[in-house]
XYZ file of C-alpha atoms in Angstrom:
742
model
C 102.475 106.931 128.296
C 102.767 103.125 126.862
C 102.383 104.060 123.456
C 105.438 107.135 123.592
C 107.852 104.286 125.241
C 107.037 101.942 122.607
C 107.457 104.525 119.539
C 111.427 104.587 120.091
C 111.560 100.248 119.849
C 109.315 100.574 117.199
C 111.556 100.505 113.901
C 113.539 97.358 115.315
C 110.171 96.007 116.482
C 108.342 95.576 113.416
C 108.520 92.422 110.995
C 111.112 92.670 108.380
C 111.682 90.281 105.436
C 115.196 87.889 105.978
C 116.590 85.176 103.247
C 113.687 85.864 101.010
C 115.407 83.995 98.274
C 112.832 85.233 95.268
C 114.834 88.764 95.573
C 118.266 87.191 95.722
C 117.624 84.576 93.067
C 119.614 85.340 89.795
C 117.669 86.241 86.953
C 118.383 83.637 83.660
C 116.150 85.240 81.343
C 118.188 87.661 78.866
C 115.478 90.316 78.594
C 115.570 90.847 82.675
C 119.563 90.120 83.844
C 120.000 93.430 84.009
C 118.381 93.110 87.510
C 121.099 90.978 88.589
C 123.334 94.024 88.450
C 120.527 96.400 89.854
C 120.525 94.293 93.000
C 124.415 93.851 93.026
C 124.618 97.731 92.901
C 122.120 98.056 95.889
C 123.699 95.582 97.512
C 126.855 97.432 97.642
C 125.351 100.609 98.710
C 123.436 99.162 101.825
C 125.566 100.407 104.676
C 125.969 104.292 103.022
C 122.357 104.505 102.376
C 122.081 103.643 105.576
C 123.989 106.713 106.439
C 123.848 109.024 104.241
C 119.967 108.169 102.547
C 119.233 106.869 99.095
C 118.015 108.636 95.899
C 116.846 105.879 93.524
C 116.120 106.415 89.771
C 115.054 103.669 88.105
C 114.346 104.630 83.924
C 114.554 100.897 82.628
C 111.702 100.657 79.431
C 108.502 99.328 79.562
C 107.848 95.703 79.344
C 111.284 95.096 81.140
C 110.822 94.093 85.019
C 110.859 97.507 86.313
C 108.235 96.119 89.148
C 109.934 93.164 89.975
C 113.093 95.250 89.891
C 112.521 97.940 92.199
C 111.690 95.064 95.237
C 114.866 93.659 94.745
C 116.765 96.667 94.905
C 115.098 98.027 97.770
C 115.465 94.565 99.467
C 119.435 94.683 98.686
C 119.451 98.250 99.999
C 118.721 96.733 103.710
C 121.037 95.605 106.495
C 121.254 91.514 105.910
C 121.277 91.202 109.273
C 118.006 92.980 110.293
C 115.885 92.789 107.244
C 113.776 94.801 104.353
C 110.689 96.837 104.702
C 109.704 99.306 102.291
C 106.478 100.199 100.603
C 105.747 100.090 97.164
C 103.064 103.554 96.140
C 101.170 103.506 93.019
C 98.940 105.758 91.358
C 96.196 103.395 91.025
C 94.074 101.710 92.920
C 93.153 98.192 91.363
C 96.898 98.305 89.905
C 97.840 97.389 93.873
C 96.472 94.115 93.722
C 98.120 93.202 90.760
C 101.431 94.276 91.629
C 100.975 92.564 94.969
C 100.007 89.442 93.306
C 103.087 90.066 90.928
C 105.101 90.228 93.919
C 103.559 87.028 95.635
C 103.664 84.676 92.665
C 107.179 85.817 91.206
C 109.103 86.678 94.329
C 107.877 83.281 96.578
C 106.630 85.716 99.202
C 104.909 84.037 102.206
C 101.489 85.309 103.259
C 103.057 87.379 106.327
C 105.631 89.033 104.027
C 103.135 91.569 102.354
C 100.275 93.352 102.410
C 98.127 95.149 99.912
C 96.111 98.087 100.589
C 93.035 98.068 98.170
C 89.620 100.393 97.668
C 87.682 97.877 99.795
C 86.982 93.856 100.012
C 84.586 94.047 97.173
C 87.728 95.051 94.580
C 89.512 91.992 95.932
C 86.804 89.392 95.521
C 85.800 90.589 92.071
C 89.829 90.352 91.234
C 90.173 86.889 92.957
C 86.826 85.806 90.651
C 88.095 87.184 87.764
C 91.510 84.997 88.014
C 89.660 81.660 88.529
C 87.491 82.593 85.563
C 90.403 83.495 83.550
C 92.343 79.754 84.176
C 89.203 78.412 83.354
C 88.294 79.586 79.742
C 91.906 80.097 78.726
C 94.158 77.224 80.807
C 96.853 77.464 78.083
C 96.952 81.289 77.917
C 99.515 83.278 80.257
C 97.671 85.620 82.708
C 99.464 89.049 83.307
C 99.888 89.965 86.765
C 100.319 94.001 85.669
C 97.192 95.858 85.223
C 95.493 99.120 86.071
C 92.563 100.071 87.419
C 90.826 103.180 88.413
C 92.318 106.240 90.145
C 92.259 106.174 94.223
C 90.981 109.407 95.236
C 90.418 108.730 99.257
C 92.985 108.586 102.014
C 92.786 105.421 104.269
C 90.055 105.446 106.730
C 87.920 102.626 108.187
C 85.426 102.505 105.390
C 88.243 102.717 102.509
C 91.297 101.009 102.500
C 90.911 97.363 102.840
C 94.255 95.578 103.370
C 94.543 92.290 102.475
C 97.729 90.796 105.207
C 97.820 87.463 106.018
C 100.390 87.573 108.622
C 100.183 87.389 112.491
C 99.175 90.815 114.287
C 101.624 91.783 117.528
C 99.925 92.525 120.428
C 100.796 95.569 122.789
C 100.340 98.920 123.405
C 100.353 100.050 119.959
C 98.651 97.328 118.026
C 95.599 98.440 120.262
C 96.125 102.519 119.893
C 96.296 101.585 115.511
C 93.424 99.464 115.761
C 90.647 100.982 117.606
C 86.962 100.653 116.945
C 84.313 101.619 114.197
C 80.981 103.201 115.058
C 79.276 99.610 115.481
C 82.555 98.859 118.096
C 84.143 95.963 115.785
C 87.753 96.299 116.208
C 89.444 97.777 112.977
C 93.028 96.961 112.098
C 94.042 97.962 108.598
C 96.274 100.904 110.020
C 98.122 97.975 111.901
C 98.319 96.024 108.917
C 99.886 98.900 107.034
C 102.034 99.641 109.139
C 103.427 96.255 110.648
C 103.799 94.590 106.871
C 107.455 93.933 105.936
C 106.161 95.051 102.446
C 102.940 97.209 101.785
C 101.643 97.791 98.397
C 99.296 100.785 97.963
C 98.550 103.759 96.512
C 100.221 107.417 96.862
C 97.171 108.083 98.479
C 97.618 105.945 101.375
C 100.207 107.098 101.809
C 99.920 110.913 101.447
C 98.218 111.822 104.284
C 101.100 111.651 106.307
C 102.007 115.327 105.041
C 98.641 116.217 104.184
C 96.125 115.883 107.057
C 95.380 118.781 109.263
C 92.815 116.771 111.203
C 91.472 113.367 111.991
C 94.293 111.696 112.929
C 94.884 109.947 109.584
C 98.208 110.730 109.131
C 99.460 108.869 112.063
C 99.268 105.346 110.338
C 101.314 106.375 107.097
C 103.464 108.604 109.197
C 104.941 105.558 110.815
C 104.983 103.432 107.916
C 107.657 106.397 106.530
C 109.523 106.341 109.572
C 109.933 102.598 110.061
C 110.717 101.723 105.714
C 111.693 102.777 102.416
C 109.556 103.717 99.629
C 109.052 103.610 95.931
C 107.317 106.115 94.214
C 106.165 103.980 91.351
C 105.231 105.776 87.888
C 105.598 109.259 89.672
C 104.890 111.367 86.561
C 102.144 109.974 85.903
C 100.378 112.720 88.501
C 98.857 115.872 86.842
C 100.617 119.486 87.444
C 97.997 120.144 90.324
C 99.165 117.045 92.087
C 103.526 117.856 91.747
C 103.443 120.143 95.429
C 102.228 117.542 97.426
C 104.420 114.870 95.819
C 107.379 117.344 96.632
C 105.805 117.446 100.254
C 105.589 113.823 100.378
C 109.366 113.142 99.448
C 110.620 115.911 101.649
C 108.706 114.316 104.763
C 110.218 110.888 103.563
C 113.642 111.903 104.055
C 112.882 113.593 107.363
C 111.663 110.649 108.180
C 115.082 108.526 107.320
C 113.264 106.552 104.406
C 115.398 105.562 101.191
C 113.376 105.951 98.249
C 113.351 105.558 94.440
C 111.587 106.711 91.248
C 110.065 104.677 88.862
C 109.456 105.352 85.543
C 110.852 105.364 81.594
C 109.642 108.911 80.866
C 110.868 110.779 84.364
C 111.242 114.163 83.050
C 114.960 116.362 84.403
C 113.337 118.717 86.297
C 110.878 116.120 88.076
C 113.865 114.151 89.228
C 115.812 117.373 90.236
C 112.515 118.605 91.965
C 112.012 115.976 94.054
C 115.986 115.414 94.588
C 115.492 118.803 96.014
C 112.715 117.784 98.249
C 114.377 115.068 99.553
C 117.703 116.410 100.451
C 116.133 119.428 102.607
C 114.126 116.624 104.412
C 117.021 114.361 104.755
C 119.289 117.488 106.566
C 116.847 117.581 108.953
C 117.072 113.817 109.325
C 121.230 114.184 109.287
C 120.919 117.061 112.183
C 118.794 115.112 114.586
C 119.181 111.049 113.888
C 122.199 110.911 111.792
C 125.913 110.398 112.388
C 127.838 113.285 114.066
C 130.814 112.639 111.467
C 128.451 113.996 108.683
C 128.399 117.904 108.548
C 126.131 117.900 105.609
C 124.163 115.273 103.784
C 126.034 113.658 100.813
C 123.032 111.373 99.819
C 123.581 108.102 97.608
C 122.094 108.256 94.412
C 121.782 105.729 92.159
C 120.553 105.252 88.494
C 119.021 102.111 86.959
C 117.927 100.888 83.232
C 117.684 97.810 81.317
C 121.517 98.997 79.647
C 123.194 99.007 83.104
C 123.314 101.043 86.856
C 125.825 103.374 88.463
C 125.494 105.746 91.671
C 127.405 108.732 93.124
C 127.101 110.598 96.413
C 125.551 113.965 95.966
C 125.352 116.822 98.246
C 123.621 119.725 96.089
C 121.182 119.587 92.863
C 123.716 121.203 90.473
C 125.983 117.732 90.873
C 122.951 115.536 90.859
C 121.271 117.414 87.774
C 125.080 116.939 85.832
C 125.005 113.585 86.668
C 121.175 112.832 86.090
C 122.146 114.248 82.533
C 124.971 112.169 82.063
C 123.217 108.823 82.817
C 120.180 110.056 80.317
C 122.571 110.823 77.678
C 124.139 107.415 77.553
C 120.552 105.464 77.940
C 119.180 108.037 74.888
C 122.329 106.590 72.797
C 121.692 102.837 73.436
C 117.937 103.325 73.064
C 118.480 104.721 69.559
C 120.784 101.306 68.718
C 117.638 98.957 69.587
C 115.066 98.304 67.048
C 112.625 100.622 66.283
C 109.065 98.942 66.921
C 106.394 102.247 67.162
C 106.528 104.596 64.361
C 104.243 107.457 64.504
C 102.481 110.319 62.288
C 100.787 113.247 62.403
C 97.285 112.773 60.544
C 94.671 115.873 60.222
C 91.405 115.736 61.342
C 89.155 118.910 60.138
C 85.319 120.628 60.621
C 83.266 119.570 57.791
C 79.812 120.285 56.759
C 77.005 118.076 56.282
C 74.163 117.873 53.129
C 72.413 121.009 54.298
C 75.349 123.418 54.637
C 75.335 122.929 58.420
C 78.922 122.038 60.915
C 78.878 118.451 61.474
C 79.161 117.900 65.358
C 82.890 117.656 67.069
C 81.843 113.874 68.024
C 80.355 112.419 64.494
C 83.715 113.931 62.635
C 86.014 112.461 65.291
C 83.598 109.058 64.957
C 84.186 109.107 61.613
C 87.670 109.878 61.571
C 88.401 107.284 63.516
C 87.123 104.384 61.773
C 88.863 105.698 58.671
C 92.227 105.628 60.636
C 91.225 102.421 62.636
C 90.882 100.417 58.987
C 93.995 102.122 57.230
C 96.151 101.190 60.269
C 94.421 97.617 60.483
C 95.798 96.976 56.733
C 99.636 97.536 57.934
C 99.118 96.055 61.139
C 96.626 92.872 60.816
C 97.749 89.342 61.059
C 95.626 86.239 60.121
C 93.422 84.096 61.832
C 94.804 80.439 60.871
C 91.290 79.011 61.417
C 89.375 81.195 59.377
C 91.571 82.936 56.982
C 89.950 86.296 58.599
C 92.354 89.274 59.141
C 92.176 90.396 62.615
C 94.112 93.365 64.721
C 93.702 94.991 68.235
C 93.907 98.389 68.296
C 93.545 101.384 71.022
C 91.929 104.758 70.527
C 92.920 107.186 72.951
C 90.519 110.154 74.283
C 91.445 112.186 77.004
C 88.063 112.493 78.376
C 85.421 110.165 78.986
C 82.138 112.612 77.606
C 83.402 113.202 73.946
C 84.505 109.376 74.452
C 80.844 108.629 75.037
C 79.653 110.466 72.528
C 81.803 109.176 70.012
C 81.230 105.902 71.077
C 77.418 106.247 70.838
C 78.001 107.326 67.456
C 79.532 104.458 66.031
C 78.052 102.133 67.802
C 74.652 103.846 65.873
C 75.763 103.998 62.413
C 77.887 100.759 62.257
C 81.330 99.772 61.102
C 80.609 100.623 57.472
C 82.381 98.191 55.223
C 80.704 95.115 54.772
C 83.328 93.084 54.555
C 84.319 94.288 58.179
C 83.280 93.898 61.516
C 84.066 96.041 64.253
C 84.247 94.768 68.292
C 83.975 97.939 70.299
C 85.059 97.994 74.213
C 84.342 101.266 75.439
C 86.581 101.484 78.660
C 86.992 104.160 81.255
C 86.595 104.612 85.084
C 82.680 105.125 85.176
C 81.451 101.767 84.595
C 79.869 100.062 87.582
C 82.293 97.815 89.595
C 81.742 94.419 88.502
C 81.049 95.502 84.545
C 84.733 97.511 84.946
C 86.554 94.356 86.579
C 85.308 92.252 83.550
C 86.349 94.368 81.079
C 89.829 94.789 82.655
C 90.050 90.987 83.124
C 89.100 90.136 79.512
C 91.825 92.934 77.937
C 94.462 91.607 80.559
C 94.072 88.447 79.382
C 93.661 88.904 75.533
C 96.433 91.392 75.393
C 98.549 89.507 76.968
C 101.004 88.483 73.693
C 102.960 85.600 73.032
C 105.631 86.577 70.963
C 106.612 83.020 70.541
C 103.200 81.601 68.790
C 101.168 84.588 67.082
C 97.891 82.595 67.093
C 97.752 82.209 70.775
C 95.688 85.125 71.058
C 93.136 83.449 69.012
C 92.842 80.682 71.308
C 90.980 82.421 74.331
C 87.038 82.279 74.141
C 86.084 85.246 73.947
C 87.917 86.108 71.066
C 87.540 82.904 69.053
C 83.628 83.627 69.772
C 83.627 86.814 68.161
C 85.550 86.215 65.570
C 83.094 83.188 64.489
C 80.239 84.602 65.425
C 80.137 87.355 62.647
C 81.421 85.562 59.158
C 83.748 88.636 57.505
C 87.059 88.738 56.076
C 88.087 91.656 58.524
C 87.693 92.047 61.868
C 88.793 94.785 64.048
C 88.687 94.871 67.808
C 88.898 98.518 69.111
C 89.638 99.483 72.705
C 88.219 102.991 72.929
C 89.320 104.178 76.016
C 90.553 107.057 78.699
C 93.979 107.309 79.779
C 93.249 104.473 82.060
C 94.769 102.355 79.294
C 97.804 104.014 78.918
C 100.252 103.503 81.615
C 101.166 100.048 83.822
C 98.401 97.954 82.037
C 100.967 94.886 80.349
C 98.718 95.118 77.210
C 100.098 94.581 73.584
C 98.019 96.037 70.857
C 98.879 96.091 66.855
C 98.439 99.520 66.812
C 96.873 102.875 68.358
C 95.383 106.204 67.371
C 95.720 109.184 70.203
C 94.059 112.245 70.681
C 96.713 114.093 72.198
C 96.903 115.844 75.253
C 100.883 115.500 75.853
C 104.079 114.491 74.718
C 104.137 112.106 77.613
C 100.657 110.836 77.013
C 101.474 110.073 73.461
C 104.893 108.054 74.289
C 102.832 106.106 77.428
C 100.481 105.094 74.933
C 103.356 104.016 72.428
C 104.379 102.165 75.290
C 101.280 99.467 74.573
C 101.940 99.357 70.934
C 103.860 95.739 70.176
C 104.987 95.510 74.122
C 105.638 91.989 73.925
C 106.941 91.711 70.490
C 110.699 92.544 70.729
C 111.557 92.475 67.059
C 111.866 95.292 64.782
C 108.676 97.120 63.038
C 108.811 99.166 60.140
C 105.411 100.137 59.275
C 103.507 103.134 60.792
C 101.189 101.845 63.457
C 100.602 105.148 66.014
C 98.320 107.627 64.779
C 98.583 111.294 66.337
C 95.620 113.559 65.503
C 96.937 117.235 64.933
C 94.026 118.729 67.187
C 92.501 117.726 69.791
C 88.807 118.055 70.516
C 89.323 121.248 72.440
C 91.659 122.836 69.865
C 89.213 121.872 67.264
C 85.816 123.057 68.894
C 88.211 126.028 70.291
C 90.858 126.792 68.402
C 91.639 130.118 70.196
C 91.515 128.737 73.941
C 93.632 126.453 75.882
C 93.596 122.938 74.530
C 96.195 121.124 76.173
C 94.928 120.852 79.600
C 92.461 118.879 81.364
C 94.570 116.638 80.964
C 97.649 118.148 79.824
C 100.551 121.118 80.424
C 99.447 124.203 79.181
C 98.101 127.323 80.757
C 97.120 130.825 80.273
C 99.407 133.304 80.287
C 103.257 132.137 80.697
C 102.595 128.496 79.208
C 100.218 128.886 76.397
C 100.920 127.701 72.954
C 100.821 130.042 69.628
C 98.954 127.584 68.234
C 97.566 124.000 68.734
C 98.021 122.201 65.479
C 100.608 119.634 66.700
C 102.251 119.241 63.254
C 103.500 122.070 63.757
C 104.332 121.427 67.645
C 106.286 117.942 67.175
C 109.631 117.574 65.505
C 109.328 114.580 62.871
C 112.457 113.141 64.541
C 110.173 112.545 67.737
C 107.588 110.620 65.862
C 109.858 108.315 63.569
C 110.525 106.258 65.775
C 108.615 107.450 68.344
C 111.033 106.948 71.755
C 110.989 108.424 75.813
C 113.969 110.916 74.096
C 111.585 114.466 74.307
C 110.362 113.520 77.742
C 113.686 112.556 79.275
C 116.002 114.826 77.448
C 115.106 118.670 78.313
C 116.967 121.017 75.688
C 119.484 123.855 76.907
C 116.892 126.509 75.881
C 113.032 125.799 75.949
C 110.889 126.824 72.937
C 107.472 126.415 75.196
C 105.133 128.134 72.565
C 106.215 126.411 69.773
C 107.125 122.783 71.082
C 104.785 120.682 72.588
C 107.796 118.561 74.441
C 109.689 122.269 75.751
C 106.141 123.036 77.295
C 106.077 120.623 79.382
C 109.755 120.847 80.679
C 108.872 124.226 81.268
C 105.775 123.887 83.124
C 107.840 120.903 85.590
C 111.115 123.300 85.819
C 108.053 126.181 86.891
C 106.041 124.259 89.257
C 109.026 122.152 91.110
C 111.946 124.656 90.708
C 111.289 128.178 89.767
C 107.452 128.974 90.734
C 108.197 132.429 92.115
C 109.598 133.338 88.782
C 106.442 132.538 87.415
C 104.069 133.691 89.866
C 103.432 130.170 90.224
C 102.945 127.968 93.816
C 107.003 127.669 95.068
C 106.722 124.092 96.538
C 110.126 124.803 98.403
C 108.647 127.371 100.693
C 107.004 124.383 102.687
C 110.451 123.295 104.014
C 112.288 126.867 103.890
C 109.829 128.226 106.633
C 107.098 127.388 108.997
C 104.087 127.539 106.787
C 103.714 123.890 106.844
C 102.825 124.580 110.685
C 99.736 126.504 109.720
C 98.360 123.594 106.921
C 98.427 126.361 104.477
C 100.519 124.930 101.746
C 98.120 121.443 102.160
C 95.084 124.022 101.327
C 96.393 126.102 98.653
C 97.774 122.749 96.498
C 95.836 119.786 98.007
C 96.394 116.398 96.573
C 93.862 114.777 94.245
C 91.828 118.144 94.275
C 88.209 117.147 93.349
C 86.142 119.951 91.765
C 82.446 118.989 93.661
C 81.905 116.266 95.924
C 81.150 112.341 95.228
C 78.634 110.450 95.985
C 78.080 106.488 95.706
C 75.311 104.972 93.180
C 74.238 101.371 92.101
C 72.288 99.827 90.234
C 69.902 97.600 92.908
C 67.812 94.844 91.953
C 63.776 95.869 92.894
C 61.607 92.950 94.049
C 60.966 92.286 90.229
C 64.033 91.804 89.193
C 64.387 95.528 87.824
C 67.646 97.789 88.260
C 67.093 101.086 90.160
C 69.486 103.586 90.153
C 70.107 104.051 93.765
C 72.653 106.374 96.051
C 74.071 105.681 99.460
C 74.277 108.443 102.038
C 75.340 107.842 105.465
C 74.649 104.140 104.826
C 71.439 104.534 103.643
C 69.956 103.711 99.851
C 67.643 105.579 98.381
C 65.979 106.254 94.962
C 68.810 108.698 93.268
C 66.215 109.554 90.476
C 65.059 112.610 92.457
C 65.842 116.176 92.078
C 69.197 116.727 90.207
C 70.116 113.145 89.901
C 68.034 111.971 87.305
C 69.466 109.331 85.143
C 68.335 109.164 81.332
C 69.137 105.627 80.325
C 70.348 105.319 76.672
C 69.202 102.158 74.919
C 71.417 102.059 71.780
C 70.261 99.465 68.537
C 73.593 99.013 67.024
C 74.352 99.305 63.555
C 75.771 97.180 60.824
C 79.028 95.692 61.306
C 79.745 96.841 64.715
C 79.249 95.399 68.217
C 80.049 95.572 71.848
C 82.952 93.937 73.191
C 82.848 92.076 75.543
C 79.416 91.676 75.770
C 78.220 91.955 80.093
C 74.574 92.050 81.433
C 74.758 93.506 84.573
C 71.879 92.051 85.992
C 73.083 88.261 85.146
C 76.641 89.340 86.456
C 74.778 90.626 89.688
C 72.720 87.096 90.035
C 75.569 85.090 89.337
C 77.244 87.086 92.427
C 74.799 86.732 94.471
C 74.551 83.073 94.109
C 78.286 82.628 94.297
C 78.289 84.323 97.539
C 74.836 83.183 98.596
C 73.549 86.371 99.313
C 70.224 88.617 98.426
C 70.796 90.188 94.697
C 69.848 93.675 96.201
C 72.805 93.253 98.636
C 75.251 91.484 96.039
C 74.178 94.901 94.046
C 74.884 97.472 96.270
C 78.713 96.010 97.015
C 79.320 95.101 93.040
C 77.216 97.373 90.998
C 78.511 100.360 92.373
C 80.202 103.497 90.991
C 81.450 106.708 92.318
C 80.255 109.982 90.567
C 79.899 113.556 91.078
C 77.052 114.381 93.439
C 75.649 117.538 91.403
C 74.868 117.109 87.900
C 72.536 114.424 86.343
C 74.025 111.125 84.402
C 73.599 109.258 81.086
C 74.251 105.635 81.152
C 73.878 102.848 78.842
C 75.045 99.079 79.165
C 78.602 98.684 77.454
C 79.200 102.647 77.025
C 78.843 103.360 81.080
C 78.227 106.710 82.660
C 78.762 110.454 81.875
C 77.232 113.584 81.984
C 73.548 114.481 80.678
């Protein structure tokens, strides 16, 4: 009864952010002055957006400060007499720490203003440890506050969702109800922190239970958060097709609970914007009937668009008006982008099958490995810079693969075969989500530090100890630092590469990856610096089957391409120069059988707007009828659908210091080499002119952490040398390469 009485006062009683100078202060840097205009527009829309709702779209280009601009926009929308409350929801778990740190450092937020939801206390400890190590190793280097991490795939619970928040928590019936106790009787206040903090940075996964949970009470805290704050969906188009219905449900729920919402991505396709606006409009209509001003007979949602060139707003009460206004904004944006200095130029390169000396087909992994080295060497010639100390030519490149298993096999063969050219040394970094936690943290720390380029000092990159040592150890005239990675390197990371090679899975992935090339160097560049394979792994192995899938947009029947040779699926104008245009402009007539970008627009339109036309799941039924009361929609199209059950594994040292592969079940650790879980350890002797970079000794990392934290190596390993893997298949593991299915 006391809790029910507290709910009506909740929005007014919760802490809010007021008089925050970091949000109000004018930006003087020319590259970021657009944020001032965005803040001014948001401030002018504050009253109207409170009464009518708000649907914003931030399409500013990669590297122009979207993340901080989003915070300033949401702060501007708030009533200055009451203060701001908003939630920034991201697609990736570890990115929350860097985003929270950026808010805290650059906007000068106090400890009681911001909460950051991460995957556990271990993630936070490793992040803080790497920041200190980075500052010691590279005192003159600029440390990035924006990075990308592992996917979050679990709802908020006592065991998942550690909240970094130092504000004082209120007392009362609501706080007692939200806190609760764990199995050991200890008070757990993560849910209370999630609700109370004025600014919350988390993953979409932590907010999604508000509409997805059908039992267990996990929906309560995120629902109260949406009820009492606004919402930013960052990089919302990074989610796969299977997650779009859940995102539409979340957007509807946000509108129904009164939140103002901002979508943020440089590559937002029109159908996604229109589909989520339709969901928000439907939700806001329910809100207006029950809690809105009685003078409004129908919702006229305040819509606003922002980018680095300007901003505008209008009130929209139907999908057609919103579609026209968005198309107008994008049209002007494309014209302005065309006048910017071109920095990325792509070409489609041909990869074909081959036979060995005995006439037998060469494995796909060997074909890709040989091809990647040739392409890397060619791009190195066009994009390398000279180290002033040694005279060596050095370049940093990204090779992106769609899936971990083929990436692992390619890396294995590359390391065994060697770099080839006697005057060349290849420093290979294998980066994906299946590394032990401490190893992945170290890899990300090195990349975040090294690839933060200083456009005013090209030699600054050679001052990093990890780069300097690598160059000095191998006396060669050419050094290729290659990051062989999955999509974890594609979005959200503040990395600047000289060149890239991409195994294509979608037009969006190509555009997003291109955003990592010369990211911090704004001057024009004329040479080819992105090579796109004409076939991906699936297309080369099975030419007749669906190829651009998992990840990708291709699907059998209505959405199958006529062929999978990329040279025939892209216009040259889409590659030279490579911009976001193919993604953000939808043609009037879609040719989804023969154009890769058209296929993506068609799939998005079918998923969010025309599902019944193609026999797809119709997301609008969630708010058009009462099926949501049964949980049927959530069961048919769940968020983060997993094929199989995850388990936690770790390398734990025994009494002799030998690392044993163990599995956690119900809080107990047992030998994981039992039936169905045998781990095949693969030792790799590197060939000539190639090495793993950075070199990370897992046992040494565990020992160092144990000393720092004054705990046993065994306990330390169970916290920091863990990795989440599917329970069923056996795995292979190699230091430097991580895990893959055997």
